[in-house]
Short mmCIF file of C-alpha atoms and ligand atoms in Angstrom, two decimals:
data_model
loop_
_atom_site.label_atom_id
_atom_site.label_comp_id
_atom_site.label_asym_id
_atom_site.label_seq_id
_atom_site.Cartn_x
_atom_site.Cartn_y
_atom_site.Cartn_z
CA MET A 3 17.21 -2.64 -16.36
CA THR A 4 19.62 0.27 -16.53
CA LYS A 5 21.89 0.63 -13.56
CA SER A 6 23.03 4.14 -14.18
CA LEU A 7 25.56 5.87 -12.02
CA ARG A 8 23.64 9.11 -12.14
CA LEU A 9 23.71 10.74 -8.76
CA PRO A 10 20.62 12.60 -7.75
CA ARG A 11 21.02 16.17 -6.74
CA ARG A 12 21.17 16.56 -3.00
CA ARG A 13 22.09 12.96 -2.41
CA PHE A 14 25.14 14.15 -0.53
CA LEU A 15 22.99 15.99 1.92
CA LEU A 16 20.97 12.92 2.59
CA GLY A 17 22.84 9.72 2.34
CA ALA A 18 25.10 9.94 5.38
CA GLY A 19 27.88 11.04 3.10
CA GLY A 20 26.99 8.81 0.19
CA PHE A 21 29.77 8.28 -2.26
CA ALA A 22 31.88 10.94 -0.65
CA VAL A 23 33.01 8.13 1.61
CA ALA A 24 33.43 5.66 -1.20
CA ALA A 25 36.83 7.04 -2.07
CA GLY A 26 38.22 6.01 1.34
CA ALA A 27 40.76 3.19 1.39
CA GLY A 28 39.49 -0.19 2.62
CA TRP A 29 35.94 0.86 2.18
CA GLY A 30 35.70 -0.73 -1.23
CA ALA A 31 36.16 -4.29 0.04
CA THR A 32 33.56 -3.84 2.76
CA PHE A 33 31.20 -2.33 0.29
CA LEU A 34 31.65 -5.21 -2.12
CA THR A 35 30.90 -7.80 0.57
CA VAL A 36 27.79 -5.99 1.66
CA TYR A 37 26.69 -5.36 -1.90
CA GLN A 38 27.04 -9.00 -2.87
CA GLY A 39 25.22 -10.15 0.25
CA ARG A 40 22.27 -7.94 -0.46
CA ARG A 41 20.76 -9.80 -3.34
CA ARG A 42 17.98 -11.68 -1.59
CA SER A 43 15.82 -14.53 -2.65
CA ASN A 44 13.81 -17.37 -1.18
CA VAL A 45 13.47 -19.17 -4.51
CA GLY A 46 14.16 -22.89 -4.11
CA ARG A 47 13.93 -22.68 -0.34
CA LEU A 48 10.19 -23.06 0.10
CA SER A 49 8.08 -26.19 -0.15
CA PHE A 50 4.63 -24.51 -0.08
CA ARG A 51 3.28 -26.73 2.63
CA ASN A 52 1.14 -24.42 4.74
CA PRO A 53 -2.45 -23.77 3.71
CA LEU A 54 -2.95 -20.07 3.08
CA ARG A 55 -4.79 -18.48 5.99
CA ILE A 56 -7.82 -16.51 4.96
CA PRO A 57 -8.59 -13.53 7.22
CA GLY A 58 -12.01 -13.71 8.83
CA LEU A 59 -14.78 -11.63 7.27
CA LEU A 60 -16.76 -8.97 9.12
CA ASP A 61 -19.96 -8.44 7.18
CA PRO A 62 -22.57 -7.47 9.78
CA GLU A 63 -26.30 -7.12 9.12
CA PRO A 64 -27.64 -3.61 9.59
CA SER A 65 -28.85 -2.87 13.12
CA PRO A 66 -32.26 -1.34 13.89
CA ASP A 67 -30.58 2.08 13.71
CA GLY A 68 -29.88 1.36 10.04
CA ARG A 69 -26.14 1.19 10.54
CA ARG A 70 -23.83 -1.74 10.07
CA HIS A 71 -21.71 -2.07 13.19
CA TYR A 72 -18.16 -3.39 12.95
CA ARG A 73 -16.20 -4.21 16.08
CA LEU A 74 -12.43 -4.32 16.11
CA THR A 75 -10.32 -4.96 19.17
CA LEU A 76 -6.64 -4.25 18.72
CA ALA A 77 -4.46 -6.25 21.08
CA ALA A 78 -1.07 -7.85 21.48
CA GLY A 79 -0.77 -11.62 21.27
CA THR A 80 1.48 -14.46 20.20
CA SER A 81 1.48 -16.03 16.75
CA GLU A 82 3.11 -19.04 15.21
CA LEU A 83 4.29 -17.29 12.07
CA LEU A 84 7.26 -19.60 11.56
CA PRO A 85 6.78 -23.31 12.25
CA GLY A 86 7.40 -24.11 15.90
CA ARG A 87 8.33 -20.56 16.90
CA ARG A 88 6.38 -18.09 18.95
CA THR A 89 6.33 -14.52 17.76
CA PRO A 90 4.89 -11.68 19.82
CA THR A 91 2.59 -9.82 17.43
CA TRP A 92 -0.27 -7.36 17.30
CA GLY A 93 -3.57 -7.80 15.54
CA GLY A 94 -7.24 -6.92 15.30
CA ASN A 95 -9.69 -9.51 16.71
CA GLY A 96 -6.78 -11.94 16.74
CA ALA A 97 -3.05 -12.07 17.31
CA TYR A 98 -1.86 -11.14 13.80
CA LEU A 99 -3.47 -9.05 11.03
CA ALA A 100 -7.16 -8.16 11.22
CA PRO A 101 -10.40 -9.30 9.61
CA THR A 102 -11.54 -8.26 6.15
CA LEU A 103 -14.35 -5.72 6.39
CA ARG A 104 -17.03 -5.99 3.74
CA ALA A 105 -19.41 -3.12 2.94
CA ARG A 106 -21.23 -1.65 -0.03
CA ARG A 107 -21.90 1.71 -1.53
CA GLY A 108 -24.71 3.43 0.35
CA ASP A 109 -24.04 1.62 3.63
CA ARG A 110 -24.05 3.61 6.82
CA ILE A 111 -21.15 2.24 8.78
CA ALA A 112 -20.24 2.49 12.44
CA VAL A 113 -16.99 1.03 13.75
CA THR A 114 -15.98 0.50 17.33
CA VAL A 115 -12.22 0.34 17.61
CA ARG A 116 -11.06 -0.79 21.03
CA ASN A 117 -7.38 -0.10 21.54
CA ARG A 118 -6.07 -2.73 23.94
CA LEU A 119 -2.51 -2.36 22.65
CA PRO A 120 0.18 -1.16 25.03
CA GLU A 121 0.52 2.06 22.98
CA ALA A 122 -1.69 4.78 21.58
CA THR A 123 -2.47 4.24 17.93
CA THR A 124 -4.96 5.16 15.20
CA LEU A 125 -6.80 3.18 12.58
CA HIS A 126 -6.84 4.65 9.08
CA TRP A 127 -9.18 3.48 6.30
CA HIS A 128 -6.77 3.65 3.37
CA GLY A 129 -8.63 4.55 0.17
CA MET A 130 -11.94 5.37 1.85
CA LEU A 131 -13.67 8.63 0.99
CA LEU A 132 -14.98 9.87 4.32
CA PRO A 133 -14.95 12.90 6.61
CA ALA A 134 -11.43 13.87 7.68
CA ARG A 135 -12.31 13.38 11.34
CA MET A 136 -13.20 9.75 10.64
CA ASP A 137 -10.10 9.13 8.54
CA GLY A 138 -8.01 7.67 11.36
CA GLY A 139 -4.98 9.73 10.47
CA PRO A 140 -2.44 11.02 13.00
CA HIS A 141 -4.93 13.46 14.56
CA GLN A 142 -7.40 10.74 15.58
CA MET A 143 -5.25 9.16 18.26
CA ILE A 144 -6.78 6.40 20.37
CA ALA A 145 -5.07 6.19 23.74
CA ALA A 146 -4.10 2.77 25.06
CA GLY A 147 -7.22 1.36 26.70
CA ALA A 148 -9.54 3.82 24.94
CA ASP A 149 -12.20 3.27 22.26
CA TRP A 150 -12.90 5.21 19.05
CA GLN A 151 -16.20 5.16 17.19
CA PRO A 152 -16.04 6.60 13.69
CA SER A 153 -19.07 6.43 11.43
CA TRP A 154 -19.67 7.38 7.82
CA THR A 155 -21.64 6.55 4.71
CA VAL A 156 -19.88 4.62 1.96
CA HIS A 157 -20.18 6.76 -1.17
CA GLN A 158 -17.64 5.34 -3.59
CA PRO A 159 -17.48 2.52 -6.12
CA ALA A 160 -16.60 -1.09 -5.47
CA ALA A 161 -12.90 -1.45 -4.66
CA THR A 162 -10.31 -3.20 -2.53
CA LEU A 163 -9.11 -0.96 0.30
CA TRP A 164 -7.29 -1.64 3.52
CA TYR A 165 -6.87 -0.32 7.03
CA HIS A 166 -3.85 0.14 9.25
CA PRO A 167 -2.54 2.32 12.10
CA HIS A 168 -1.31 5.84 11.28
CA PRO A 169 0.11 7.35 14.51
CA HIS A 170 2.70 9.94 13.54
CA GLY A 171 6.16 8.48 14.01
CA SER A 172 5.05 4.90 14.79
CA THR A 173 3.10 3.73 11.76
CA GLY A 174 5.97 1.51 10.63
CA SER A 175 6.28 -0.43 13.86
CA HIS A 176 2.52 -0.79 14.38
CA VAL A 177 1.99 -2.17 10.88
CA TYR A 178 5.09 -4.36 11.09
CA ARG A 179 3.83 -5.92 14.32
CA GLY A 180 0.71 -6.94 12.44
CA VAL A 181 -2.13 -4.44 12.57
CA ALA A 182 -3.57 -4.38 9.04
CA GLY A 183 -6.70 -5.66 7.33
CA MET A 184 -8.41 -5.56 3.98
CA ILE A 185 -11.68 -3.83 3.10
CA ILE A 186 -13.87 -5.06 0.26
CA LEU A 187 -16.41 -2.57 -1.06
CA ASP A 188 -19.19 -3.79 -3.35
CA ASP A 189 -21.70 -1.89 -5.41
CA GLU A 190 -24.53 -2.65 -7.84
CA HIS A 191 -22.04 -2.95 -10.71
CA SER A 192 -19.62 -5.29 -8.97
CA ASP A 193 -22.64 -7.42 -7.96
CA HIS A 194 -23.38 -8.00 -11.63
CA ALA A 195 -19.84 -8.20 -12.96
CA ALA A 196 -18.92 -11.66 -14.21
CA LEU A 197 -16.08 -11.95 -11.73
CA PRO A 198 -15.43 -14.57 -9.06
CA ARG A 199 -16.82 -13.38 -5.74
CA ALA A 200 -16.92 -16.18 -3.16
CA TYR A 201 -14.66 -14.89 -0.40
CA GLY A 202 -11.77 -17.21 0.35
CA VAL A 203 -12.88 -19.66 -2.35
CA ASP A 204 -12.46 -17.96 -5.71
CA ASP A 205 -12.15 -14.37 -4.47
CA VAL A 206 -9.03 -14.46 -2.38
CA PRO A 207 -7.30 -11.74 -0.37
CA LEU A 208 -3.49 -11.82 -0.49
CA VAL A 209 -1.88 -9.52 2.06
CA ILE A 210 1.80 -9.68 1.09
CA GLN A 211 4.38 -8.69 3.69
CA ASP A 212 8.10 -9.14 4.23
CA LYS A 213 9.61 -9.68 7.66
CA ASN A 214 12.90 -10.38 9.35
CA PHE A 215 12.97 -12.74 12.31
CA HIS A 216 15.49 -13.32 15.07
CA ALA A 217 16.43 -16.95 15.70
CA ASP A 218 14.04 -17.09 18.67
CA GLY A 219 11.12 -16.16 16.43
CA THR A 220 10.74 -12.56 17.54
CA LEU A 221 10.36 -9.90 14.88
CA ASP A 222 13.58 -8.19 13.93
CA PHE A 223 13.16 -4.42 13.67
CA THR A 224 16.78 -3.81 12.73
CA GLU A 225 16.89 -1.21 10.04
CA THR A 226 20.50 -0.75 9.10
CA GLU A 227 23.95 -2.14 8.97
CA LEU A 228 26.68 0.42 9.16
CA ALA A 229 28.21 -0.43 5.83
CA GLU A 230 24.85 -0.06 4.17
CA SER A 231 24.25 3.32 5.69
CA VAL A 232 27.53 4.39 4.14
CA ALA A 233 26.00 3.61 0.79
CA GLY A 234 23.09 5.87 1.63
CA ALA A 235 20.72 2.94 1.55
CA ASP A 236 19.68 2.86 5.18
CA ASN A 237 16.57 4.87 4.84
CA LEU A 238 13.94 2.34 3.89
CA GLY A 239 13.42 0.88 7.33
CA VAL A 240 12.90 -2.84 7.40
CA LEU A 241 13.35 -4.79 4.18
CA GLY A 242 12.58 -8.38 5.06
CA ASP A 243 13.82 -11.62 3.58
CA THR A 244 10.90 -13.75 4.79
CA ILE A 245 7.59 -13.43 2.99
CA LEU A 246 4.24 -13.89 4.72
CA VAL A 247 0.92 -13.95 2.91
CA ASN A 248 -2.06 -13.32 5.18
CA GLY A 249 0.40 -14.12 7.95
CA THR A 250 1.19 -17.53 6.43
CA TYR A 251 4.78 -18.61 5.89
CA ASP A 252 5.53 -20.92 2.93
CA PRO A 253 1.91 -20.92 1.77
CA TYR A 254 -0.13 -22.72 -0.84
CA PHE A 255 -3.68 -22.12 -1.91
CA GLU A 256 -5.88 -24.86 -3.27
CA VAL A 257 -7.68 -23.69 -6.39
CA THR A 258 -11.12 -25.29 -6.87
CA THR A 259 -12.51 -23.23 -9.76
CA ARG A 260 -11.44 -22.41 -13.33
CA ARG A 261 -10.85 -18.79 -12.48
CA VAL A 262 -9.71 -17.14 -9.30
CA ARG A 263 -9.76 -13.46 -8.45
CA LEU A 264 -6.80 -12.44 -6.32
CA ARG A 265 -7.03 -9.21 -4.35
CA LEU A 266 -3.40 -8.25 -4.00
CA LEU A 267 -2.36 -5.88 -1.23
CA ASN A 268 1.21 -4.85 -0.59
CA GLY A 269 1.08 -4.54 3.19
CA SER A 270 4.86 -4.31 3.52
CA ASN A 271 6.68 -1.43 5.12
CA ALA A 272 8.99 -0.72 2.20
CA ARG A 273 9.34 -3.58 -0.28
CA VAL A 274 8.19 -3.21 -3.88
CA TYR A 275 7.05 -6.41 -5.64
CA TRP A 276 7.09 -7.19 -9.36
CA LEU A 277 4.50 -9.92 -9.51
CA GLY A 278 3.95 -12.60 -12.09
CA PHE A 279 3.73 -16.36 -12.39
CA THR A 280 6.62 -18.80 -12.63
CA ASP A 281 5.29 -20.28 -15.87
CA GLY A 282 4.92 -16.84 -17.41
CA ARG A 283 1.17 -17.19 -17.80
CA THR A 284 -0.94 -14.19 -18.63
CA PHE A 285 -3.42 -12.94 -16.08
CA HIS A 286 -6.01 -10.17 -16.22
CA GLN A 287 -6.00 -7.09 -14.05
CA VAL A 288 -9.57 -6.06 -13.29
CA ALA A 289 -9.08 -3.29 -10.75
CA THR A 290 -6.62 -0.71 -9.50
CA GLU A 291 -6.83 0.77 -5.97
CA ALA A 292 -9.96 2.86 -6.38
CA GLY A 293 -12.13 0.57 -8.47
CA LEU A 294 -12.75 -1.69 -11.41
CA LEU A 295 -11.25 -1.14 -14.85
CA ALA A 296 -13.63 -0.65 -17.76
CA ARG A 297 -11.81 -3.48 -19.57
CA PRO A 298 -9.86 -6.34 -18.01
CA ARG A 299 -6.23 -5.94 -18.99
CA ALA A 300 -3.96 -8.82 -19.98
CA LEU A 301 -0.61 -8.65 -18.21
CA ASP A 302 2.22 -10.94 -17.28
CA ARG A 303 3.73 -8.70 -14.61
CA LEU A 304 2.46 -6.06 -12.25
CA LEU A 305 4.32 -3.74 -9.90
CA LEU A 306 2.96 -3.39 -6.38
CA ALA A 307 4.50 -0.82 -4.03
CA PRO A 308 3.65 -0.49 -0.33
CA GLY A 309 -0.01 0.45 0.09
CA GLU A 310 -0.93 -0.38 -3.51
CA ARG A 311 -3.65 -2.91 -4.41
CA ALA A 312 -4.64 -4.66 -7.60
CA GLU A 313 -7.29 -7.23 -8.42
CA ILE A 314 -6.36 -9.89 -10.94
CA VAL A 315 -8.17 -12.88 -12.40
CA VAL A 316 -6.08 -15.99 -13.09
CA GLU A 317 -7.20 -18.97 -15.11
CA PHE A 318 -6.38 -22.58 -14.21
CA ALA A 319 -6.46 -25.95 -15.89
CA PRO A 320 -7.19 -29.04 -13.76
CA GLY A 321 -4.10 -30.14 -11.84
CA ASP A 322 -2.11 -26.93 -12.57
CA GLU A 323 0.49 -25.84 -10.12
CA VAL A 324 2.07 -22.43 -10.42
CA VAL A 325 3.80 -20.04 -8.09
CA LEU A 326 3.07 -16.34 -7.77
CA ARG A 327 6.55 -14.83 -7.70
CA SER A 328 8.03 -11.39 -7.26
CA PHE A 329 10.71 -11.01 -9.92
CA GLU A 330 13.48 -8.40 -9.82
CA PRO A 331 11.60 -5.11 -9.91
CA SER A 332 12.94 -2.21 -11.97
CA LEU A 333 13.00 0.46 -9.31
CA HIS A 334 15.02 2.88 -11.47
CA LEU A 335 17.27 3.82 -8.60
CA GLY A 336 20.69 3.41 -10.15
CA PHE A 337 23.72 1.65 -8.73
CA PRO A 338 24.10 0.67 -5.93
CA THR A 339 20.81 1.82 -4.44
CA GLU A 340 18.77 -0.39 -6.72
CA ARG A 341 20.16 -3.45 -5.00
CA PHE A 342 20.04 -2.08 -1.45
CA MET A 343 16.38 -1.20 -1.89
CA GLY A 344 15.33 -4.62 -3.16
CA GLY A 345 15.67 -4.13 -6.91
CA ASP A 346 17.65 -7.35 -7.36
CA ASP A 347 15.50 -9.49 -5.06
CA THR A 348 13.29 -12.39 -6.09
CA PHE A 349 10.71 -14.01 -3.83
CA ASP A 350 8.23 -16.77 -4.21
CA ILE A 351 4.97 -15.54 -2.71
CA VAL A 352 2.42 -18.38 -2.79
CA ALA A 353 1.86 -21.62 -4.72
CA LEU A 354 -1.51 -22.09 -6.38
CA ARG A 355 -2.51 -25.73 -6.78
CA ALA A 356 -5.51 -26.57 -8.89
CA ALA A 357 -7.65 -29.59 -8.05
CA ARG A 358 -8.31 -32.31 -10.67
CA ASP A 359 -11.90 -31.24 -10.95
CA LEU A 360 -12.46 -27.54 -11.16
CA GLY A 361 -15.79 -25.86 -10.64
CA SER A 362 -16.94 -23.65 -13.50
CA SER A 363 -16.38 -19.90 -13.41
CA PRO A 364 -17.92 -17.09 -15.40
CA ALA A 365 -16.06 -16.33 -18.63
CA LEU A 366 -13.80 -13.32 -18.27
CA PRO A 367 -15.88 -10.30 -19.33
CA THR A 368 -14.51 -8.03 -22.03
CA ARG A 369 -15.98 -5.00 -20.30
CA LEU A 370 -16.94 -4.21 -16.74
CA ASP A 371 -20.01 -2.03 -16.78
CA GLY A 372 -20.18 0.76 -14.27
CA ALA A 373 -16.41 0.92 -13.78
CA PRO A 374 -15.62 4.37 -12.42
CA ALA A 375 -14.96 7.03 -15.04
CA LEU A 376 -11.36 8.09 -15.44
CA VAL A 377 -10.29 11.12 -13.51
CA GLU A 378 -9.72 13.79 -16.11
CA ALA A 379 -8.48 17.31 -15.75
CA VAL A 380 -8.46 20.15 -18.19
CA PRO A 381 -4.80 21.16 -18.44
CA GLY A 382 -4.60 24.91 -18.29
CA ALA A 383 -7.89 25.20 -16.44
CA ALA A 384 -7.12 22.87 -13.56
CA ARG A 385 -5.17 24.14 -10.60
CA ARG A 386 -1.62 22.76 -10.54
CA ARG A 387 0.42 21.91 -7.51
CA HIS A 388 3.96 20.62 -7.45
CA PHE A 389 5.33 18.20 -4.86
CA GLU A 390 8.97 17.24 -4.76
CA PHE A 391 9.76 14.02 -2.94
CA THR A 392 13.43 14.17 -2.00
CA GLY A 393 15.15 12.47 0.89
CA LEU A 394 12.68 12.43 3.75
CA GLN A 395 10.90 15.64 2.84
CA ILE A 396 8.19 16.93 0.53
CA ASN A 397 8.92 20.32 -1.00
CA GLY A 398 11.78 20.68 1.44
CA LYS A 399 9.48 20.39 4.44
CA THR A 400 9.11 17.85 7.19
CA MET A 401 5.63 16.98 8.47
CA ASP A 402 4.35 19.40 11.06
CA MET A 403 1.18 18.22 12.77
CA SER A 404 0.03 21.79 13.27
CA ARG A 405 0.69 23.05 9.73
CA ILE A 406 -1.89 22.83 6.93
CA ASP A 407 0.17 22.71 3.78
CA GLU A 408 -2.56 22.89 1.16
CA VAL A 409 -6.20 23.96 1.01
CA VAL A 410 -8.28 22.37 -1.72
CA PRO A 411 -11.79 23.31 -2.87
CA ALA A 412 -14.27 20.46 -2.45
CA GLY A 413 -14.92 18.37 -5.52
CA ALA A 414 -11.98 19.90 -7.43
CA THR A 415 -9.93 18.01 -9.94
CA GLU A 416 -6.36 19.29 -9.93
CA ILE A 417 -3.14 18.43 -11.66
CA TRP A 418 -0.55 17.30 -9.17
CA GLU A 419 3.00 17.18 -10.47
CA VAL A 420 4.86 14.77 -8.29
CA GLU A 421 8.59 14.85 -8.69
CA ARG A 422 10.96 12.20 -7.44
CA GLY A 423 14.04 14.27 -6.77
CA ASP A 424 16.38 11.47 -5.79
CA GLU A 425 16.99 7.79 -6.37
CA TRP A 426 15.25 6.37 -3.37
CA VAL A 427 12.03 4.42 -3.20
CA HIS A 428 9.09 6.81 -2.76
CA VAL A 429 5.42 5.98 -2.98
CA LEU A 430 2.79 8.72 -3.18
CA HIS A 431 -0.47 8.25 -1.30
CA VAL A 432 -3.23 10.85 -1.07
CA HIS A 433 -6.07 10.48 1.43
CA GLY A 434 -9.62 11.46 0.52
CA ALA A 435 -8.99 11.55 -3.23
CA VAL A 436 -8.84 9.43 -6.37
CA PHE A 437 -6.28 10.03 -9.06
CA GLN A 438 -5.21 8.94 -12.44
CA VAL A 439 -1.60 9.01 -13.58
CA LEU A 440 -1.49 11.07 -16.79
CA ASP A 441 2.17 10.66 -17.64
CA ILE A 442 5.60 9.97 -16.20
CA ASN A 443 8.28 12.30 -17.58
CA GLY A 444 5.94 12.98 -20.46
CA LYS A 445 5.54 9.32 -21.36
CA GLU A 446 2.54 7.08 -21.01
CA PRO A 447 2.56 5.24 -17.67
CA PRO A 448 2.98 1.45 -17.68
CA PRO A 449 -0.31 -0.41 -18.21
CA TYR A 450 -0.80 -1.69 -14.64
CA VAL A 451 -0.83 1.92 -13.41
CA ARG A 452 -3.72 3.01 -15.63
CA GLY A 453 -6.95 3.20 -13.69
CA PRO A 454 -8.35 4.92 -10.60
CA LYS A 455 -5.71 4.99 -7.88
CA ASP A 456 -4.87 6.33 -4.44
CA THR A 457 -1.27 5.08 -4.14
CA PHE A 458 1.49 5.19 -6.74
CA TYR A 459 5.14 4.18 -7.00
CA LEU A 460 7.21 7.11 -8.26
CA HIS A 461 8.69 5.15 -11.12
CA GLU A 462 11.41 7.45 -12.31
CA PHE A 463 13.66 10.28 -11.33
CA GLY A 464 11.62 13.20 -12.61
CA THR A 465 7.98 14.15 -12.69
CA ALA A 466 4.73 12.25 -12.91
CA ARG A 467 1.55 14.21 -13.65
CA LEU A 468 -1.62 13.12 -11.92
CA ALA A 469 -5.22 14.23 -12.30
CA VAL A 470 -6.47 14.19 -8.70
CA ARG A 471 -10.16 14.39 -7.87
CA PHE A 472 -11.00 15.40 -4.31
CA ASP A 473 -14.05 14.37 -2.39
CA THR A 474 -16.94 16.70 -1.70
CA LEU A 475 -16.95 16.48 2.12
CA THR A 476 -15.59 19.62 3.72
CA ASP A 477 -13.96 20.47 7.03
CA PRO A 478 -11.70 23.51 7.16
CA GLU A 479 -10.17 22.37 10.43
CA ALA A 480 -9.45 18.67 10.07
CA PRO A 481 -6.77 17.77 7.55
CA TYR A 482 -6.22 14.77 5.32
CA MET A 483 -2.70 13.53 4.62
CA TYR A 484 -0.56 13.05 1.55
CA HIS A 485 2.68 11.21 2.09
CA CYS A 486 5.25 8.65 1.11
CA HIS A 487 3.95 5.15 1.87
CA VAL A 488 7.41 3.82 2.67
CA LEU A 489 6.50 3.69 6.33
CA ARG A 490 9.91 4.72 7.59
CA HIS A 491 9.77 7.80 5.36
CA GLU A 492 6.27 8.61 6.55
CA ASP A 493 7.34 8.21 10.17
CA GLU A 494 10.32 10.49 9.57
CA GLY A 495 7.95 13.21 8.38
CA MET A 496 7.69 12.72 4.61
CA MET A 497 4.08 13.83 4.86
CA GLY A 498 1.95 16.90 4.35
CA GLN A 499 -1.59 17.91 5.31
CA PHE A 500 -4.44 19.41 3.33
CA THR A 501 -7.97 20.44 4.08
CA VAL A 502 -10.94 20.30 1.75
CA VAL A 503 -13.14 23.40 2.03
CA ARG A 504 -16.20 24.94 0.42
CA PRO A 505 -15.13 26.38 -2.95
CA GLY A 506 -14.44 30.10 -2.64
CA THR A 507 -13.45 29.89 1.03
CA GLU A 508 -9.86 28.75 0.48
CA ASP A 509 -8.36 32.11 1.45
CA ARG A 510 -10.21 32.20 4.76
CA ALA A 511 -9.39 28.64 5.73
CA PRO A 512 -7.10 28.14 8.72
CA ARG A 513 -3.50 27.17 7.97
CA ILE A 514 -2.93 25.83 11.46
CA VAL A 515 -4.49 22.77 13.03
CA ALA A 516 -6.03 23.82 16.32
CA GLY A 517 -4.53 21.63 19.02
CA GLY A 518 -2.44 19.84 16.42
CA ALA A 519 0.77 20.49 18.26
CA ALA A 520 -0.57 18.62 21.26
CA HIS A 521 -0.35 15.41 19.30
CA HIS A 522 3.17 15.99 18.16
CA HIS A 523 5.62 13.34 19.32
CU1 C2O B 619 -2.05 3.73 4.01
CU2 C2O B 619 -1.86 7.64 5.00
O1 C2O B 619 -1.92 5.67 4.63
CU1 CU B 620 -4.66 6.44 3.28
CU1 CU B 621 9.75 7.84 0.41
#
């Protein structure tokens, strides 16, 4: 990992002074203490004694109206996240996290979201292709005590998605308190793929989150220590030193089959994980965010930034025990930011313990039929847009709820050039679209990135080129979002809005969200 001293342009405008302060006398010693204390790890401190909790599954039969009805009640509660301590938390149909929703392509879905939280919120279906008014973004606020009933038809391939609140300015705290759940979409191809599929048995959701706790068990929302802010590293929000998986502290999972499919979701506010196994074993990635890969891909490490998902298949021998670990990720942030943003951290995530007798599993397929086609764009012909992620802004602008930043023709595939203009952690997410990363600074992206995606860690200072395919549903008035998925950045306005309109009507489309300002906090 190179720890370059390259300073990004504009850092001095952003980092509370950045290194300008570093020259000051006495500061060096403080800095050194803080710097040394900020290499975090839980390795050697866990005993993997708590059975991994598996979120409940909502998989309703269709009603006489032909729709599948899902009911989610968001409410505050108390959870025992750490042994013997009571933590006030939020959740869906329970005190912490929310059930996994299962649906399949072609389903007509109706959800009733009852907001019994003490605050207004929204519920966003991250990765779902659906009408903008059903998207659960910042314009679909649900007042405290109110209900919201979105409905749509699933029209996308099998994939692992998730859902979480998206109220402008408060997404970070609502997710951190615990409102998040997974969504599993199936289709006719995933039905026939030779992949493990028994939920919670050999097809296992892993919602990975980092937290900080006060001694009394309450969640610690503290974002910054003064000395750290001097180093310009105070902008990530919470970076926790305690890992929870599906809300389980110090977890193990008992493996009962030869092969297990893990659906990995980084549900953390800001932390990036570099996942692999403690014995270095190879595993196979079978899906990126937006669907299956045509060919399972052998890997020994995989990067997972906030909001990203990956499906992997891991093979076990009887009696195996191995730990899924996050090794030091290469965030490419330079010194000292790399360390302050988690680049030197190592965390054990969950132990996997195989029984002495393992049930058989299908052999790993060499191809997955019906995997979604790659998103391709004709360079030169495709419309290009450029987005610079610097500080807490995109293209020098802060999110304005009433401003429509981009208007996109329905069904278009465009080239989006996404530039990381500084050395902070930024994660691109685009609603209502599927993309493929073409290159990063002209080079081929790392293997785990290749596939259909909706969320992407901006790996390097410089520009990544993406082929982005937009959905065909139109609404000139209701926008979708694109933003940084570091939740603090998103809350601070590192977000833009776009509408998808009938091709040829772009010039006539409104550039202002009617009533949008009313929602502005
Ligand atoms: Cu996962 Cu716009 O969000
Ligand atoms: Cu989203
Ligand atoms: Cu960011």
